[in-house]
PDB file of C-alpha atoms in Angstrom:
ATOM      1  CA  MET A1403     184.236 137.167 166.524  1.00 89.00           C
ATOM      2  CA  ILE A1404     185.646 133.692 166.988  1.00 95.00           C
ATOM      3  CA  TYR A1405     186.618 132.074 170.444  1.00 98.00           C
ATOM      4  CA  ASP A1406     189.495 130.252 170.795  1.00 98.00           C
ATOM      5  CA  CYS A1407     187.384 128.039 173.229  1.00 98.00           C
ATOM      6  CA  ILE A1408     183.812 128.174 174.154  1.00 98.00           C
ATOM      7  CA  ILE A1409     182.844 126.536 177.478  1.00 98.00           C
ATOM      8  CA  VAL A1410     179.173 125.523 177.729  1.00 98.00           C
ATOM      9  CA  GLY A1411     178.394 125.253 181.259  1.00 97.00           C
ATOM     10  CA  GLY A1412     179.791 127.724 184.117  1.00 96.00           C
ATOM     11  CA  GLY A1413     179.284 124.820 187.051  1.00 96.00           C
ATOM     12  CA  LEU A1414     182.272 123.391 188.923  1.00 96.00           C
ATOM     13  CA  ALA A1415     184.070 121.854 185.852  1.00 97.00           C
ATOM     14  CA  GLY A1416     183.559 124.432 183.574  1.00 98.00           C
ATOM     15  CA  LEU A1417     184.965 127.300 185.846  1.00 98.00           C
ATOM     16  CA  GLN A1418     187.709 125.324 186.589  1.00 98.00           C
ATOM     17  CA  ALA A1419     188.547 124.864 183.016  1.00 98.00           C
ATOM     18  CA  ALA A1420     188.057 128.424 182.242  1.00 98.00           C
ATOM     19  CA  ILE A1421     190.582 129.375 184.962  1.00 98.00           C
ATOM     20  CA  GLN A1422     193.215 127.343 183.893  1.00 98.00           C
ATOM     21  CA  LEU A1423     192.795 128.382 180.166  1.00 98.00           C
ATOM     22  CA  GLY A1424     192.850 132.022 181.350  1.00 98.00           C
ATOM     23  CA  ARG A1425     196.124 131.569 182.982  1.00 97.00           C
ATOM     24  CA  TYR A1426     197.559 131.069 179.925  1.00 97.00           C
ATOM     25  CA  ASN A1427     196.964 134.773 178.783  1.00 96.00           C
ATOM     26  CA  ALA A1428     196.673 133.554 175.270  1.00 96.00           C
ATOM     27  CA  TYR A1429     193.083 132.848 174.135  1.00 97.00           C
ATOM     28  CA  ARG A1430     189.983 134.345 173.763  1.00 97.00           C
ATOM     29  CA  VAL A1431     187.611 132.326 175.894  1.00 98.00           C
ATOM     30  CA  LEU A1432     183.948 132.854 176.336  1.00 98.00           C
ATOM     31  CA  VAL A1433     181.806 130.821 179.303  1.00 98.00           C
ATOM     32  CA  ILE A1434     178.179 130.204 178.428  1.00 98.00           C
ATOM     33  CA  ASP A1435     176.063 129.374 181.236  1.00 96.00           C
ATOM     34  CA  SER A1436     172.141 128.503 181.679  1.00 94.00           C
ATOM     35  CA  GLU A1437     172.542 129.162 185.353  1.00 91.00           C
ATOM     36  CA  ASP A1438     170.207 125.997 186.126  1.00 89.00           C
ATOM     37  CA  GLY A1439     172.623 123.304 187.096  1.00 87.00           C
ATOM     38  CA  ARG A1440     173.204 120.865 189.535  1.00 86.00           C
ATOM     39  CA  SER A1441     175.903 122.652 191.941  1.00 87.00           C
ATOM     40  CA  GLY A1442     173.849 125.475 192.194  1.00 83.00           C
ATOM     41  CA  LEU A1443     171.121 123.166 194.165  1.00 83.00           C
ATOM     42  CA  CYS A1444     173.766 121.794 196.787  1.00 85.00           C
ATOM     43  CA  ARG A1445     173.711 123.818 199.849  1.00 85.00           C
ATOM     44  CA  SER A1446     176.809 122.207 201.125  1.00 90.00           C
ATOM     45  CA  TYR A1447     179.829 119.900 199.847  1.00 92.00           C
ATOM     46  CA  ARG A1448     181.476 118.329 202.780  1.00 92.00           C
ATOM     47  CA  ASN A1449     183.973 115.897 201.344  1.00 92.00           C
ATOM     48  CA  LEU A1450     186.213 118.605 199.639  1.00 94.00           C
ATOM     49  CA  LEU A1451     189.603 119.149 200.546  1.00 94.00           C
ATOM     50  CA  GLY A1452     189.598 122.533 202.692  1.00 95.00           C
ATOM     51  CA  TYR A1453     186.077 122.528 203.588  1.00 94.00           C
ATOM     52  CA  PRO A1454     185.354 120.104 206.529  1.00 92.00           C
ATOM     53  CA  ASP A1455     182.222 122.134 207.791  1.00 92.00           C
ATOM     54  CA  GLY A1456     181.034 122.262 204.251  1.00 92.00           C
ATOM     55  CA  VAL A1457     180.846 124.873 201.265  1.00 95.00           C
ATOM     56  CA  SER A1458     178.007 125.644 198.631  1.00 93.00           C
ATOM     57  CA  GLY A1459     177.677 125.139 195.182  1.00 93.00           C
ATOM     58  CA  GLU A1460     176.444 128.573 194.836  1.00 94.00           C
ATOM     59  CA  ALA A1461     180.048 129.691 196.889  1.00 95.00           C
ATOM     60  CA  LEU A1462     182.088 127.904 194.725  1.00 96.00           C
ATOM     61  CA  ARG A1463     180.515 129.241 191.656  1.00 96.00           C
ATOM     62  CA  GLN A1464     180.655 132.863 192.677  1.00 96.00           C
ATOM     63  CA  ALA A1465     184.128 132.294 194.020  1.00 96.00           C
ATOM     64  CA  GLY A1466     185.002 131.037 190.539  1.00 97.00           C
ATOM     65  CA  ARG A1467     183.285 133.847 188.482  1.00 96.00           C
ATOM     66  CA  LYS A1468     185.264 136.269 190.838  1.00 96.00           C
ATOM     67  CA  GLN A1469     188.492 134.564 189.848  1.00 96.00           C
ATOM     68  CA  LEU A1470     187.560 134.584 185.929  1.00 96.00           C
ATOM     69  CA  GLN A1471     187.717 138.471 186.157  1.00 94.00           C
ATOM     70  CA  THR A1472     191.478 138.441 186.533  1.00 95.00           C
ATOM     71  CA  TYR A1473     191.919 136.911 183.422  1.00 96.00           C
ATOM     72  CA  GLY A1474     189.266 138.928 181.595  1.00 94.00           C
ATOM     73  CA  ILE A1475     187.287 136.136 180.801  1.00 96.00           C
ATOM     74  CA  ALA A1476     183.538 136.494 180.081  1.00 93.00           C
ATOM     75  CA  ILE A1477     180.273 134.850 181.143  1.00 96.00           C
ATOM     76  CA  ARG A1478     177.065 135.005 179.200  1.00 96.00           C
ATOM     77  CA  ARG A1479     174.009 133.788 180.348  1.00 95.00           C
ATOM     78  CA  ASP A1480     172.292 131.813 177.796  1.00 96.00           C
ATOM     79  CA  THR A1481     171.358 128.295 176.945  1.00 97.00           C
ATOM     80  CA  VAL A1482     172.802 126.693 174.135  1.00 97.00           C
ATOM     81  CA  THR A1483     170.214 124.580 171.978  1.00 96.00           C
ATOM     82  CA  HIS A1484     172.292 123.864 168.861  1.00 97.00           C
ATOM     83  CA  ALA A1485     175.857 123.059 167.418  1.00 97.00           C
ATOM     84  CA  GLU A1486     177.216 122.550 164.360  1.00 96.00           C
ATOM     85  CA  PRO A1487     180.432 121.922 162.934  1.00 96.00           C
ATOM     86  CA  LEU A1488     181.987 124.873 160.922  1.00 92.00           C
ATOM     87  CA  ALA A1489     183.278 123.971 157.491  1.00 82.00           C
ATOM     88  CA  PRO A1490     185.938 124.091 155.746  1.00 80.00           C
ATOM     89  CA  ASN A1491     188.197 125.254 158.371  1.00 79.00           C
ATOM     90  CA  GLY A1492     187.146 123.394 161.577  1.00 87.00           C
ATOM     91  CA  GLY A1493     185.631 124.752 164.713  1.00 95.00           C
ATOM     92  CA  PHE A1494     181.979 125.028 165.822  1.00 97.00           C
ATOM     93  CA  ARG A1495     179.109 127.272 165.686  1.00 97.00           C
ATOM     94  CA  LEU A1496     176.319 127.211 168.546  1.00 98.00           C
ATOM     95  CA  LYS A1497     172.955 128.954 168.959  1.00 97.00           C
ATOM     96  CA  GLY A1498     171.453 130.068 172.201  1.00 96.00           C
ATOM     97  CA  THR A1499     167.763 130.330 172.950  1.00 93.00           C
ATOM     98  CA  GLU A1500     167.632 134.009 172.250  1.00 80.00           C
ATOM     99  CA  GLY A1501     168.825 133.279 168.774  1.00 85.00           C
ATOM    100  CA  ASP A1502     172.426 134.511 169.567  1.00 92.00           C
ATOM    101  CA  ALA A1503     175.404 132.696 167.490  1.00 96.00           C
ATOM    102  CA  TYR A1504     178.942 131.813 168.829  1.00 97.00           C
ATOM    103  CA  GLU A1505     181.749 130.622 166.919  1.00 97.00           C
ATOM    104  CA  ALA A1506     184.483 128.908 168.362  1.00 98.00           C
ATOM    105  CA  ARG A1507     187.795 126.946 167.401  1.00 97.00           C
ATOM    106  CA  THR A1508     187.127 124.498 170.088  1.00 98.00           C
ATOM    107  CA  VAL A1509     184.427 123.580 172.501  1.00 98.00           C
ATOM    108  CA  LEU A1510     184.266 122.253 176.011  1.00 98.00           C
ATOM    109  CA  LEU A1511     181.049 120.733 176.965  1.00 98.00           C
ATOM    110  CA  ALA A1512     180.383 120.872 180.935  1.00 97.00           C
ATOM    111  CA  THR A1513     176.610 120.785 180.901  1.00 96.00           C
ATOM    112  CA  GLY A1514     176.232 118.334 183.612  1.00 94.00           C
ATOM    113  CA  VAL A1515     173.572 116.366 185.008  1.00 94.00           C
ATOM    114  CA  MET A1516     170.547 117.044 186.294  1.00 92.00           C
ATOM    115  CA  ASP A1517     168.566 115.048 189.317  1.00 91.00           C
ATOM    116  CA  ARG A1518     165.272 113.991 189.046  1.00 93.00           C
ATOM    117  CA  LEU A1519     163.812 115.548 191.940  1.00 95.00           C
ATOM    118  CA  PRO A1520     160.065 115.831 193.230  1.00 96.00           C
ATOM    119  CA  ASP A1521     158.472 118.806 193.570  1.00 95.00           C
ATOM    120  CA  TRP A1522     157.583 118.550 197.690  1.00 97.00           C
ATOM    121  CA  PRO A1523     157.535 121.475 199.570  1.00 97.00           C
ATOM    122  CA  GLY A1524     160.298 121.994 201.737  1.00 96.00           C
ATOM    123  CA  LEU A1525     162.534 119.598 199.751  1.00 96.00           C
ATOM    124  CA  ARG A1526     164.798 122.439 197.882  1.00 93.00           C
ATOM    125  CA  GLY A1527     165.910 124.102 200.873  1.00 93.00           C
ATOM    126  CA  CYS A1528     167.003 120.849 202.573  1.00 95.00           C
ATOM    127  CA  LEU A1529     169.409 119.586 199.829  1.00 93.00           C
ATOM    128  CA  GLY A1530     172.939 119.123 200.686  1.00 91.00           C
ATOM    129  CA  LEU A1531     172.091 119.962 204.415  1.00 94.00           C
ATOM    130  CA  SER A1532     169.886 117.488 205.539  1.00 96.00           C
ATOM    131  CA  VAL A1533     168.742 115.893 202.359  1.00 97.00           C
ATOM    132  CA  TYR A1534     171.027 114.175 200.087  1.00 96.00           C
ATOM    133  CA  VAL A1535     171.336 112.559 196.371  1.00 95.00           C
ATOM    134  CA  CYS A1536     174.818 111.174 196.685  1.00 93.00           C
ATOM    135  CA  PRO A1537     175.931 108.267 198.864  1.00 95.00           C
ATOM    136  CA  ASP A1538     179.609 108.741 198.073  1.00 93.00           C
ATOM    137  CA  CYS A1539     179.303 112.417 198.766  1.00 92.00           C
ATOM    138  CA  ASP A1540     177.273 112.278 201.726  1.00 95.00           C
ATOM    139  CA  GLY A1541     176.707 108.938 203.210  1.00 96.00           C
ATOM    140  CA  TYR A1542     179.209 109.958 206.056  1.00 96.00           C
ATOM    141  CA  GLU A1543     176.359 112.381 207.141  1.00 96.00           C
ATOM    142  CA  ILE A1544     173.896 110.097 208.096  1.00 97.00           C
ATOM    143  CA  LYS A1545     176.179 107.873 210.308  1.00 97.00           C
ATOM    144  CA  GLY A1546     174.197 106.565 213.156  1.00 96.00           C
ATOM    145  CA  ARG A1547     170.923 108.710 212.186  1.00 97.00           C
ATOM    146  CA  ARG A1548     167.192 108.044 211.473  1.00 98.00           C
ATOM    147  CA  THR A1549     167.255 107.992 207.964  1.00 98.00           C
ATOM    148  CA  LEU A1550     164.517 107.891 205.337  1.00 98.00           C
ATOM    149  CA  VAL A1551     165.282 106.769 201.569  1.00 98.00           C
ATOM    150  CA  LEU A1552     162.636 108.307 199.367  1.00 98.00           C
ATOM    151  CA  GLY A1553     162.659 106.853 196.000  1.00 98.00           C
ATOM    152  CA  ALA A1554     161.062 104.574 193.255  1.00 97.00           C
ATOM    153  CA  GLY A1555     161.382 101.057 192.959  1.00 97.00           C
ATOM    154  CA  ASP A1556     164.682  99.401 192.570  1.00 98.00           C
ATOM    155  CA  VAL A1557     166.712 102.341 192.701  1.00 97.00           C
ATOM    156  CA  GLY A1558     165.437 103.596 196.013  1.00 98.00           C
ATOM    157  CA  ALA A1559     165.912  99.804 197.264  1.00 98.00           C
ATOM    158  CA  ARG A1560     169.532  99.937 195.785  1.00 98.00           C
ATOM    159  CA  MET A1561     170.161 103.292 197.523  1.00 98.00           C
ATOM    160  CA  ALA A1562     168.850 101.892 200.720  1.00 98.00           C
ATOM    161  CA  LEU A1563     171.190  98.979 200.736  1.00 98.00           C
ATOM    162  CA  THR A1564     173.936 101.303 200.014  1.00 98.00           C
ATOM    163  CA  LEU A1565     173.472 103.553 203.024  1.00 98.00           C
ATOM    164  CA  ARG A1566     173.355 100.482 205.349  1.00 97.00           C
ATOM    165  CA  THR A1567     177.190 100.911 205.706  1.00 95.00           C
ATOM    166  CA  TRP A1568     176.699 104.017 207.640  1.00 98.00           C
ATOM    167  CA  THR A1569     173.697 103.412 209.686  1.00 98.00           C
ATOM    168  CA  ASP A1570     170.751 100.558 210.403  1.00 96.00           C
ATOM    169  CA  ARG A1571     168.261 103.352 211.222  1.00 98.00           C
ATOM    170  CA  LEU A1572     166.922 102.936 207.729  1.00 98.00           C
ATOM    171  CA  VAL A1573     163.165 103.324 206.307  1.00 98.00           C
ATOM    172  CA  TYR A1574     162.404 103.033 202.849  1.00 98.00           C
ATOM    173  CA  LEU A1575     159.274 105.013 201.540  1.00 98.00           C
ATOM    174  CA  ARG A1576     158.467 103.871 198.197  1.00 98.00           C
ATOM    175  CA  GLN A1577     157.249 106.488 195.539  1.00 98.00           C
ATOM    176  CA  GLU A1578     155.547 105.864 192.034  1.00 97.00           C
ATOM    177  CA  GLU A1579     154.732 102.498 192.888  1.00 95.00           C
ATOM    178  CA  ARG A1580     152.647 102.156 189.936  1.00 95.00           C
ATOM    179  CA  GLU A1581     155.336 103.269 187.305  1.00 96.00           C
ATOM    180  CA  HIS A1582     158.050 101.486 189.366  1.00 96.00           C
ATOM    181  CA  PRO A1583     157.141  98.569 191.218  1.00 97.00           C
ATOM    182  CA  LEU A1584     159.685  96.959 193.470  1.00 98.00           C
ATOM    183  CA  SER A1585     161.226  93.766 192.099  1.00 98.00           C
ATOM    184  CA  PRO A1586     161.044  90.548 194.633  1.00 97.00           C
ATOM    185  CA  GLU A1587     164.696  90.305 194.269  1.00 98.00           C
ATOM    186  CA  LEU A1588     165.336  93.880 195.907  1.00 98.00           C
ATOM    187  CA  ALA A1589     162.563  93.188 198.258  1.00 98.00           C
ATOM    188  CA  ASN A1590     164.335  90.026 199.588  1.00 98.00           C
ATOM    189  CA  GLN A1591     167.467  91.957 199.848  1.00 98.00           C
ATOM    190  CA  LEU A1592     165.560  94.754 201.955  1.00 98.00           C
ATOM    191  CA  GLU A1593     164.255  92.191 204.260  1.00 97.00           C
ATOM    192  CA  ALA A1594     167.518  90.234 204.695  1.00 97.00           C
ATOM    193  CA  ALA A1595     169.228  93.619 205.561  1.00 98.00           C
ATOM    194  CA  GLY A1596     166.737  94.545 208.197  1.00 97.00           C
ATOM    195  CA  ILE A1597     165.461  97.560 206.054  1.00 98.00           C
ATOM    196  CA  PRO A1598     161.811  98.064 206.252  1.00 98.00           C
ATOM    197  CA  HIS A1599     160.032  99.534 203.293  1.00 98.00           C
ATOM    198  CA  ARG A1600     156.433 100.197 202.332  1.00 97.00           C
ATOM    199  CA  ALA A1601     154.546 102.057 199.659  1.00 97.00           C
ATOM    200  CA  ALA A1602     153.892 105.776 201.186  1.00 97.00           C
ATOM    201  CA  PRO A1603     153.715 108.578 199.014  1.00 97.00           C
ATOM    202  CA  VAL A1604     155.265 111.658 200.314  1.00 98.00           C
ATOM    203  CA  GLN A1605     153.280 115.131 200.146  1.00 97.00           C
ATOM    204  CA  SER A1606     155.875 117.660 202.018  1.00 97.00           C
ATOM    205  CA  ILE A1607     159.153 117.559 203.938  1.00 97.00           C
ATOM    206  CA  THR A1608     159.301 119.212 207.117  1.00 97.00           C
ATOM    207  CA  ALA A1609     162.283 121.155 208.647  1.00 97.00           C
ATOM    208  CA  THR A1610     163.318 123.459 211.004  1.00 95.00           C
ATOM    209  CA  ASP A1611     164.778 126.729 209.765  1.00 93.00           C
ATOM    210  CA  GLY A1612     163.758 125.576 206.164  1.00 90.00           C
ATOM    211  CA  CYS A1613     166.821 123.173 206.134  1.00 94.00           C
ATOM    212  CA  THR A1614     166.995 120.886 209.003  1.00 96.00           C
ATOM    213  CA  LEU A1615     164.809 117.893 208.287  1.00 97.00           C
ATOM    214  CA  THR A1616     162.636 116.822 210.906  1.00 97.00           C
ATOM    215  CA  GLY A1617     160.599 114.409 208.796  1.00 98.00           C
ATOM    216  CA  VAL A1618     158.123 114.060 206.118  1.00 98.00           C
ATOM    217  CA  VAL A1619     154.294 114.383 205.870  1.00 98.00           C
ATOM    218  CA  LEU A1620     152.573 111.468 203.840  1.00 98.00           C
ATOM    219  CA  ALA A1621     149.589 112.208 201.270  1.00 96.00           C
ATOM    220  CA  ASP A1622     147.441 110.277 203.967  1.00 96.00           C
ATOM    221  CA  GLY A1623     148.727 113.160 206.501  1.00 97.00           C
ATOM    222  CA  THR A1624     150.692 110.615 208.606  1.00 96.00           C
ATOM    223  CA  GLU A1625     154.004 112.532 209.764  1.00 96.00           C
ATOM    224  CA  ILE A1626     157.137 110.286 209.721  1.00 97.00           C
ATOM    225  CA  PRO A1627     159.931 111.576 211.966  1.00 97.00           C
ATOM    226  CA  ALA A1628     163.521 111.375 210.489  1.00 98.00           C
ATOM    227  CA  ASP A1629     167.016 113.367 210.867  1.00 98.00           C
ATOM    228  CA  ARG A1630     168.268 112.827 207.438  1.00 98.00           C
ATOM    229  CA  ALA A1631     166.891 111.406 204.041  1.00 98.00           C
ATOM    230  CA  PHE A1632     168.112 110.538 200.675  1.00 98.00           C
ATOM    231  CA  VAL A1633     166.399 111.034 197.550  1.00 98.00           C
ATOM    232  CA  ALA A1634     166.780 108.360 194.840  1.00 97.00           C
ATOM    233  CA  PHE A1635     164.303 108.081 191.921  1.00 96.00           C
ATOM    234  CA  GLY A1636     166.891 107.523 188.850  1.00 93.00           C
ATOM    235  CA  GLY A1637     166.051 108.898 185.484  1.00 92.00           C
ATOM    236  CA  ASN A1638     168.490 111.875 185.869  1.00 92.00           C
ATOM    237  CA  GLU A1639     168.749 113.971 182.673  1.00 92.00           C
ATOM    238  CA  VAL A1640     172.426 113.448 181.123  1.00 95.00           C
ATOM    239  CA  ARG A1641     172.696 117.092 179.519  1.00 95.00           C
ATOM    240  CA  SER A1642     174.393 115.460 176.168  1.00 96.00           C
ATOM    241  CA  GLN A1643     172.210 116.802 173.448  1.00 97.00           C
ATOM    242  CA  LEU A1644     175.061 118.961 172.139  1.00 98.00           C
ATOM    243  CA  ALA A1645     177.513 116.292 172.080  1.00 98.00           C
ATOM    244  CA  ARG A1646     174.844 113.968 170.345  1.00 97.00           C
ATOM    245  CA  GLN A1647     174.285 116.854 167.798  1.00 97.00           C
ATOM    246  CA  LEU A1648     178.100 117.073 166.781  1.00 97.00           C
ATOM    247  CA  GLY A1649     178.195 113.063 166.474  1.00 97.00           C
ATOM    248  CA  ALA A1650     180.370 112.610 169.690  1.00 97.00           C
ATOM    249  CA  ARG A1651     180.323 108.845 170.989  1.00 97.00           C
ATOM    250  CA  LEU A1652     178.097 108.504 173.842  1.00 97.00           C
ATOM    251  CA  HIS A1653     177.653 105.818 176.354  1.00 95.00           C
ATOM    252  CA  GLU A1654     174.318 103.696 176.601  1.00 93.00           C
ATOM    253  CA  ASN A1655     173.394 105.794 179.643  1.00 92.00           C
ATOM    254  CA  MET A1656     173.933 108.918 177.378  1.00 94.00           C
ATOM    255  CA  HIS A1657     176.921 110.161 179.375  1.00 96.00           C
ATOM    256  CA  VAL A1658     179.747 111.266 176.717  1.00 97.00           C
ATOM    257  CA  TRP A1659     182.670 109.301 176.013  1.00 97.00           C
ATOM    258  CA  THR A1660     185.985 111.148 176.504  1.00 97.00           C
ATOM    259  CA  ASP A1661     189.675 109.932 176.426  1.00 96.00           C
ATOM    260  CA  SER A1662     191.125 109.203 179.715  1.00 94.00           C
ATOM    261  CA  ARG A1663     194.387 111.140 179.080  1.00 95.00           C
ATOM    262  CA  THR A1664     192.830 114.207 177.299  1.00 97.00           C
ATOM    263  CA  LYS A1665     189.288 114.582 177.761  1.00 97.00           C
ATOM    264  CA  MET A1666     188.530 115.151 174.116  1.00 98.00           C
ATOM    265  CA  THR A1667     185.451 113.564 172.529  1.00 98.00           C
ATOM    266  CA  SER A1668     185.290 111.270 169.876  1.00 98.00           C
ATOM    267  CA  VAL A1669     185.230 114.781 167.583  1.00 97.00           C
ATOM    268  CA  ALA A1670     188.075 116.462 167.068  1.00 96.00           C
ATOM    269  CA  GLY A1671     188.081 119.872 168.869  1.00 97.00           C
ATOM    270  CA  LEU A1672     185.222 118.930 171.129  1.00 98.00           C
ATOM    271  CA  TRP A1673     186.030 118.121 175.044  1.00 98.00           C
ATOM    272  CA  ALA A1674     183.618 117.185 177.638  1.00 98.00           C
ATOM    273  CA  ALA A1675     184.351 117.426 181.229  1.00 97.00           C
ATOM    274  CA  GLY A1676     182.419 116.993 184.583  1.00 95.00           C
ATOM    275  CA  ASP A1677     179.212 115.210 185.295  1.00 95.00           C
ATOM    276  CA  ILE A1678     178.484 114.942 181.577  1.00 95.00           C
ATOM    277  CA  ALA A1679     181.226 112.504 181.094  1.00 94.00           C
ATOM    278  CA  PHE A1680     181.290 108.708 182.331  1.00 80.00           C
ATOM    279  CA  HIS A1681     182.911 108.579 185.668  1.00 74.00           C
ATOM    280  CA  SER A1682     181.922 109.049 189.518  1.00 74.00           C
ATOM    281  CA  GLU A1683     180.064 112.267 189.559  1.00 85.00           C
ATOM    282  CA  GLN A1684     181.930 113.984 192.282  1.00 91.00           C
ATOM    283  CA  ALA A1685     182.557 117.683 192.583  1.00 93.00           C
ATOM    284  CA  ALA A1686     186.471 117.400 192.982  1.00 94.00           C
ATOM    285  CA  ILE A1687     186.739 115.043 189.934  1.00 94.00           C
ATOM    286  CA  ALA A1688     184.570 117.663 187.916  1.00 95.00           C
ATOM    287  CA  MET A1689     186.922 120.327 188.658  1.00 96.00           C
ATOM    288  CA  GLY A1690     190.238 118.012 187.843  1.00 96.00           C
ATOM    289  CA  ASP A1691     188.367 117.148 184.645  1.00 95.00           C
ATOM    290  CA  GLY A1692     187.953 120.534 183.752  1.00 97.00           C
ATOM    291  CA  ALA A1693     191.626 121.649 184.635  1.00 97.00           C
ATOM    292  CA  GLN A1694     192.876 118.552 182.497  1.00 97.00           C
ATOM    293  CA  ALA A1695     190.498 119.390 179.337  1.00 98.00           C
ATOM    294  CA  ALA A1696     191.866 122.965 179.343  1.00 98.00           C
ATOM    295  CA  ILE A1697     195.768 121.556 179.360  1.00 98.00           C
ATOM    296  CA  TRP A1698     194.836 119.666 176.255  1.00 98.00           C
ATOM    297  CA  ILE A1699     192.862 122.388 174.789  1.00 98.00           C
ATOM    298  CA  HIS A1700     195.656 124.746 175.285  1.00 98.00           C
ATOM    299  CA  LYS A1701     198.094 122.301 173.737  1.00 97.00           C
ATOM    300  CA  THR A1702     195.755 121.583 170.596  1.00 97.00           C
ATOM    301  CA  LEU A1703     195.756 125.518 170.177  1.00 97.00           C
ATOM    302  CA  GLN A1704     199.254 125.795 170.657  1.00 96.00           C
ATOM    303  CA  GLU A1705     199.836 123.247 167.941  1.00 93.00           C
ATOM    304  CA  ALA A1706     197.498 124.739 165.288  1.00 87.00           C
ATOM    305  CA  ARG A1707     198.973 128.206 165.872  1.00 86.00           C
ATOM    306  CA  ALA A1708     202.663 126.606 165.020  1.00 84.00           C
ATOM    307  CA  GLY A1709     201.093 125.158 162.069  1.00 77.00           C
ATOM    308  CA  LYS A1710     199.909 128.173 160.851  1.00 76.00           C
ATOM    309  CA  GLU A1711     202.954 129.861 161.475  1.00 72.00           C
ATOM    310  CA  ALA A1712     205.193 127.417 159.830  1.00 68.00           C
ATOM    311  CA  GLN A1713     202.951 127.341 156.639  1.00 71.00           C
ATOM    312  CA  SER A1714     202.967 131.449 156.333  1.00 69.00           C
ATOM    313  CA  LEU A1715     206.635 130.924 156.339  1.00 67.00           C
ATOM    314  CA  SER A1716     206.875 128.253 153.664  1.00 62.00           C
TER     315      SER A1716
END
């Protein structure tokens, strides 16, 4: 079977795109999801319209999957590792880790970004609830609270300086000191902002109920109390490998270039949406990207069908 569109990635961008395409009631669409995306880690988005008390990424994903059933769109669990163009009629062939092959006239890449996170015990249960990674999403949550910045080098320092907008009760505990030393310039900025900092390797996160941060335990056994924390290591994985295989234009930071109106990449028939694209990495923007890409995928498929019908009549 050749699909009209395959969406690689079943996070917020991919599911929103699939919903939009499903509502045209005209296309064979498949979502391929590796089920290891960033949205599955976030326990609570609090900056989305209609969810003042927060909603988890998993809840949004499950709601989206249920909604897709209305339109008869299947979701296949697989990790696509290889992509190539189909010749001579256009389209794409994708291959998964189990050797399955998929073919489609158009493809939307919504493979996202994965944060570089340490494997500290206790961290995962706190993500999105009392430990955060995005100041635009969750800076408000630390307003006036004792907050630790747990990061590496200048990346962590910049995070601490950004968070100064919401609280002056900040401490930056530097990790990976040997690999990522703090530059003198950022050290001076931290001191000018009144943000104490020191090299202090973290051993584990402490929390009540497994999700409400109470502090950290350092490698030397010292306990540092806190109400909230931000993690900032840099080096996040931008999952743009498939775009690169297909020859799509990438930015220097490996995010995929897309047309600002259509969300199509530099390769005809190939779209990208969500955090893999070059924009603010926000849940609301990812969903908007997915819907916008789907609208233009629909337009492209419509034009292709009209062209074939005209050709058959000539």
